[in-house]
Amino acid sequence: MERTLAIIKPDAVERGFTGKIFDRIEGNGLKIIALKMIHLTKKEAEGFYKVHAQRPFFPGLTTYMSSETVVIAVLEGKDAIKKWRDLMGATNPKDAAAGTIRKDFAVDIEKNSVHGSDSPESASYEISYFFSSIEIFSHKRTKT
Ligand code: UDP
Ligand code: MG
């Protein structure tokens, strides 16, 4: 069992795709074990994306991520990190495979609807950035 952090980004929350994205998560063997809706400050968005601080897209990305509310979840399942990244699709929706969330919902490379941790180390940092241990509910495993 592995855990990963998922964010439904402002473009997807605004356009009413939260439920459809939850459906893909729960329909593909991943469990939502923590959940919140928040409006990030610019500083909170910068802290979350600090690995990208030197990248040219950082100012735009952090302004966008603090522009509206986001939905943040911890997902648990077998190979959850890779499974969620596979469901998300490539960063640029133009490159995303058919049937992925980004192919189906993303606006552009910035407003690409979802975030997912890319390694166990980033999952650990990102989960603890938003959730304390008492906010995470690990379920008994039933079906995958
Ligand atoms: N991003 C962007 N322009 C780029 C690359 C990335 O605006 O050229 C944004 C996009 O929202 C992306 C986020 O920055 O999801 C983080 O980039 P990363 O390379 O980590 O992509 P991800 O892991 O989200 O696929
Ligand atoms: Mg990334």
PDB file of N, CA, C and O in Angstrom, residues 29-61:
ATOM      1  N   GLY A  29      -9.416   1.770  -8.170  1.00  0.00           N
ATOM      2  CA  GLY A  29      -8.717   1.098  -7.075  1.00  0.00           C
ATOM      3  C   GLY A  29      -7.978   2.000  -6.117  1.00  0.00           C
ATOM      4  O   GLY A  29      -7.164   1.528  -5.326  1.00  0.00           O
ATOM      5  N   LEU A  30      -8.250   3.309  -6.182  1.00  0.00           N
ATOM      6  CA  LEU A  30      -7.619   4.218  -5.224  1.00  0.00           C
ATOM      7  C   LEU A  30      -8.657   4.694  -4.220  1.00  0.00           C
ATOM      8  O   LEU A  30      -9.799   4.988  -4.596  1.00  0.00           O
ATOM      9  N   LYS A  31      -8.245   4.766  -2.959  1.00  0.00           N
ATOM     10  CA  LYS A  31      -9.155   5.236  -1.913  1.00  0.00           C
ATOM     11  C   LYS A  31      -8.800   6.640  -1.475  1.00  0.00           C
ATOM     12  O   LYS A  31      -7.624   6.975  -1.328  1.00  0.00           O
ATOM     13  N   ILE A  32      -9.830   7.447  -1.258  1.00  0.00           N
ATOM     14  CA  ILE A  32      -9.636   8.792  -0.719  1.00  0.00           C
ATOM     15  C   ILE A  32      -9.605   8.638   0.803  1.00  0.00           C
ATOM     16  O   ILE A  32     -10.600   8.250   1.406  1.00  0.00           O
ATOM     17  N   ILE A  33      -8.439   8.921   1.410  1.00  0.00           N
ATOM     18  CA  ILE A  33      -8.305   8.709   2.861  1.00  0.00           C
ATOM     19  C   ILE A  33      -8.130  10.027   3.621  1.00  0.00           C
ATOM     20  O   ILE A  33      -8.029  10.027   4.851  1.00  0.00           O
ATOM     21  N   ALA A  34      -8.110  11.147   2.897  1.00  0.00           N
ATOM     22  CA  ALA A  34      -8.102  12.480   3.514  1.00  0.00           C
ATOM     23  C   ALA A  34      -8.568  13.450   2.447  1.00  0.00           C
ATOM     24  O   ALA A  34      -8.302  13.239   1.260  1.00  0.00           O
ATOM     25  N   LEU A  35      -9.266  14.505   2.895  1.00  0.00           N
ATOM     26  CA  LEU A  35      -9.875  15.401   1.909  1.00  0.00           C
ATOM     27  C   LEU A  35     -10.103  16.784   2.500  1.00  0.00           C
ATOM     28  O   LEU A  35     -10.560  16.909   3.639  1.00  0.00           O
ATOM     29  N   LYS A  36      -9.791  17.824   1.719  1.00  0.00           N
ATOM     30  CA  LYS A  36     -10.173  19.183   2.124  1.00  0.00           C
ATOM     31  C   LYS A  36     -10.270  20.097   0.913  1.00  0.00           C
ATOM     32  O   LYS A  36      -9.674  19.837  -0.129  1.00  0.00           O
ATOM     33  N   MET A  37     -11.055  21.161   1.073  1.00  0.00           N
ATOM     34  CA  MET A  37     -11.120  22.213   0.065  1.00  0.00           C
ATOM     35  C   MET A  37     -10.498  23.444   0.697  1.00  0.00           C
ATOM     36  O   MET A  37     -10.867  23.821   1.811  1.00  0.00           O
ATOM     37  N   ILE A  38      -9.528  24.051  -0.005  1.00  0.00           N
ATOM     38  CA  ILE A  38      -8.917  25.267   0.542  1.00  0.00           C
ATOM     39  C   ILE A  38      -8.604  26.274  -0.567  1.00  0.00           C
ATOM     40  O   ILE A  38      -8.506  25.903  -1.738  1.00  0.00           O
ATOM     41  N   HIS A  39      -8.477  27.515  -0.143  1.00  0.00           N
ATOM     42  CA  HIS A  39      -8.014  28.563  -1.055  1.00  0.00           C
ATOM     43  C   HIS A  39      -6.598  28.922  -0.605  1.00  0.00           C
ATOM     44  O   HIS A  39      -6.409  29.560   0.430  1.00  0.00           O
ATOM     45  N   LEU A  40      -5.612  28.473  -1.361  1.00  0.00           N
ATOM     46  CA  LEU A  40      -4.213  28.695  -0.997  1.00  0.00           C
ATOM     47  C   LEU A  40      -3.861  30.177  -1.104  1.00  0.00           C
ATOM     48  O   LEU A  40      -4.313  30.856  -2.039  1.00  0.00           O
ATOM     49  N   THR A  41      -3.017  30.642  -0.192  1.00  0.00           N
ATOM     50  CA  THR A  41      -2.399  31.949  -0.401  1.00  0.00           C
ATOM     51  C   THR A  41      -1.271  31.752  -1.408  1.00  0.00           C
ATOM     52  O   THR A  41      -0.814  30.636  -1.662  1.00  0.00           O
ATOM     53  N   LYS A  42      -0.813  32.855  -1.964  1.00  0.00           N
ATOM     54  CA  LYS A  42       0.320  32.812  -2.897  1.00  0.00           C
ATOM     55  C   LYS A  42       1.537  32.175  -2.197  1.00  0.00           C
ATOM     56  O   LYS A  42       2.217  31.330  -2.779  1.00  0.00           O
ATOM     57  N   LYS A  43       1.777  32.545  -0.959  1.00  0.00           N
ATOM     58  CA  LYS A  43       2.924  32.003  -0.209  1.00  0.00           C
ATOM     59  C   LYS A  43       2.790  30.490   0.003  1.00  0.00           C
ATOM     60  O   LYS A  43       3.774  29.745  -0.068  1.00  0.00           O
ATOM     61  N   GLU A  44       1.574  30.032   0.304  1.00  0.00           N
ATOM     62  CA  GLU A  44       1.351  28.587   0.481  1.00  0.00           C
ATOM     63  C   GLU A  44       1.582  27.835  -0.832  1.00  0.00           C
ATOM     64  O   GLU A  44       2.155  26.737  -0.836  1.00  0.00           O
ATOM     65  N   ALA A  45       1.142  28.430  -1.942  1.00  0.00           N
ATOM     66  CA  ALA A  45       1.377  27.800  -3.251  1.00  0.00           C
ATOM     67  C   ALA A  45       2.878  27.764  -3.556  1.00  0.00           C
ATOM     68  O   ALA A  45       3.395  26.762  -4.069  1.00  0.00           O
ATOM     69  N   GLU A  46       3.574  28.818  -3.214  1.00  0.00           N
ATOM     70  CA  GLU A  46       5.026  28.861  -3.444  1.00  0.00           C
ATOM     71  C   GLU A  46       5.742  27.807  -2.606  1.00  0.00           C
ATOM     72  O   GLU A  46       6.673  27.158  -3.091  1.00  0.00           O
ATOM     73  N   GLY A  47       5.300  27.611  -1.377  1.00  0.00           N
ATOM     74  CA  GLY A  47       5.922  26.596  -0.517  1.00  0.00           C
ATOM     75  C   GLY A  47       5.681  25.195  -1.042  1.00  0.00           C
ATOM     76  O   GLY A  47       6.577  24.344  -1.051  1.00  0.00           O
ATOM     77  N   PHE A  48       4.482  24.976  -1.535  1.00  0.00           N
ATOM     78  CA  PHE A  48       4.144  23.657  -2.067  1.00  0.00           C
ATOM     79  C   PHE A  48       4.991  23.328  -3.291  1.00  0.00           C
ATOM     80  O   PHE A  48       5.457  22.196  -3.461  1.00  0.00           O
ATOM     81  N   TYR A  49       5.181  24.315  -4.160  1.00  0.00           N
ATOM     82  CA  TYR A  49       5.897  24.093  -5.433  1.00  0.00           C
ATOM     83  C   TYR A  49       7.353  24.553  -5.354  1.00  0.00           C
ATOM     84  O   TYR A  49       7.941  24.901  -6.376  1.00  0.00           O
ATOM     85  N   LYS A  50       7.947  24.562  -4.157  1.00  0.00           N
ATOM     86  CA  LYS A  50       9.286  25.158  -4.016  1.00  0.00           C
ATOM     87  C   LYS A  50      10.340  24.482  -4.898  1.00  0.00           C
ATOM     88  O   LYS A  50      11.310  25.135  -5.293  1.00  0.00           O
ATOM     89  N   VAL A  51      10.165  23.188  -5.246  1.00  0.00           N
ATOM     90  CA  VAL A  51      11.153  22.541  -6.136  1.00  0.00           C
ATOM     91  C   VAL A  51      11.205  23.215  -7.504  1.00  0.00           C
ATOM     92  O   VAL A  51      12.182  23.063  -8.233  1.00  0.00           O
ATOM     93  N   HIS A  52      10.140  23.941  -7.851  1.00  0.00           N
ATOM     94  CA  HIS A  52      10.090  24.603  -9.159  1.00  0.00           C
ATOM     95  C   HIS A  52      10.427  26.096  -9.070  1.00  0.00           C
ATOM     96  O   HIS A  52      10.226  26.833 -10.038  1.00  0.00           O
ATOM     97  N   ALA A  53      10.945  26.543  -7.925  1.00  0.00           N
ATOM     98  CA  ALA A  53      11.124  27.985  -7.689  1.00  0.00           C
ATOM     99  C   ALA A  53      11.951  28.686  -8.760  1.00  0.00           C
ATOM    100  O   ALA A  53      11.728  29.871  -9.030  1.00  0.00           O
ATOM    101  N   GLN A  54      12.893  27.981  -9.360  1.00  0.00           N
ATOM    102  CA  GLN A  54      13.754  28.630 -10.369  1.00  0.00           C
ATOM    103  C   GLN A  54      13.203  28.495 -11.789  1.00  0.00           C
ATOM    104  O   GLN A  54      13.828  28.974 -12.737  1.00  0.00           O
ATOM    105  N   ARG A  55      12.091  27.826 -11.950  1.00  0.00           N
ATOM    106  CA  ARG A  55      11.568  27.590 -13.309  1.00  0.00           C
ATOM    107  C   ARG A  55      10.803  28.823 -13.809  1.00  0.00           C
ATOM    108  O   ARG A  55      10.175  29.530 -13.021  1.00  0.00           O
ATOM    109  N   PRO A  56      10.836  29.050 -15.106  1.00  0.00           N
ATOM    110  CA  PRO A  56      10.161  30.250 -15.645  1.00  0.00           C
ATOM    111  C   PRO A  56       8.656  30.264 -15.402  1.00  0.00           C
ATOM    112  O   PRO A  56       8.049  31.337 -15.312  1.00  0.00           O
ATOM    113  N   PHE A  57       8.044  29.080 -15.265  1.00  0.00           N
ATOM    114  CA  PHE A  57       6.592  29.041 -15.089  1.00  0.00           C
ATOM    115  C   PHE A  57       6.147  29.216 -13.635  1.00  0.00           C
ATOM    116  O   PHE A  57       4.954  29.279 -13.354  1.00  0.00           O
ATOM    117  N   PHE A  58       7.118  29.322 -12.694  1.00  0.00           N
ATOM    118  CA  PHE A  58       6.795  29.364 -11.258  1.00  0.00           C
ATOM    119  C   PHE A  58       5.876  30.539 -10.872  1.00  0.00           C
ATOM    120  O   PHE A  58       4.871  30.311 -10.174  1.00  0.00           O
ATOM    121  N   PRO A  59       6.164  31.774 -11.300  1.00  0.00           N
ATOM    122  CA  PRO A  59       5.262  32.883 -10.897  1.00  0.00           C
ATOM    123  C   PRO A  59       3.839  32.673 -11.393  1.00  0.00           C
ATOM    124  O   PRO A  59       2.875  32.858 -10.638  1.00  0.00           O
ATOM    125  N   GLY A  60       3.695  32.278 -12.643  1.00  0.00           N
ATOM    126  CA  GLY A  60       2.350  32.062 -13.195  1.00  0.00           C
ATOM    127  C   GLY A  60       1.647  30.898 -12.518  1.00  0.00           C
ATOM    128  O   GLY A  60       0.456  30.986 -12.179  1.00  0.00           O
ATOM    129  N   LEU A  61       2.377  29.838 -12.294  1.00  0.00           N
ATOM    130  CA  LEU A  61       1.802  28.643 -11.654  1.00  0.00           C
ATOM    131  C   LEU A  61       1.284  28.957 -10.251  1.00  0.00           C
ATOM    132  O   LEU A  61       0.163  28.575  -9.893  1.00  0.00           O
TER     133      LEU A  61
END
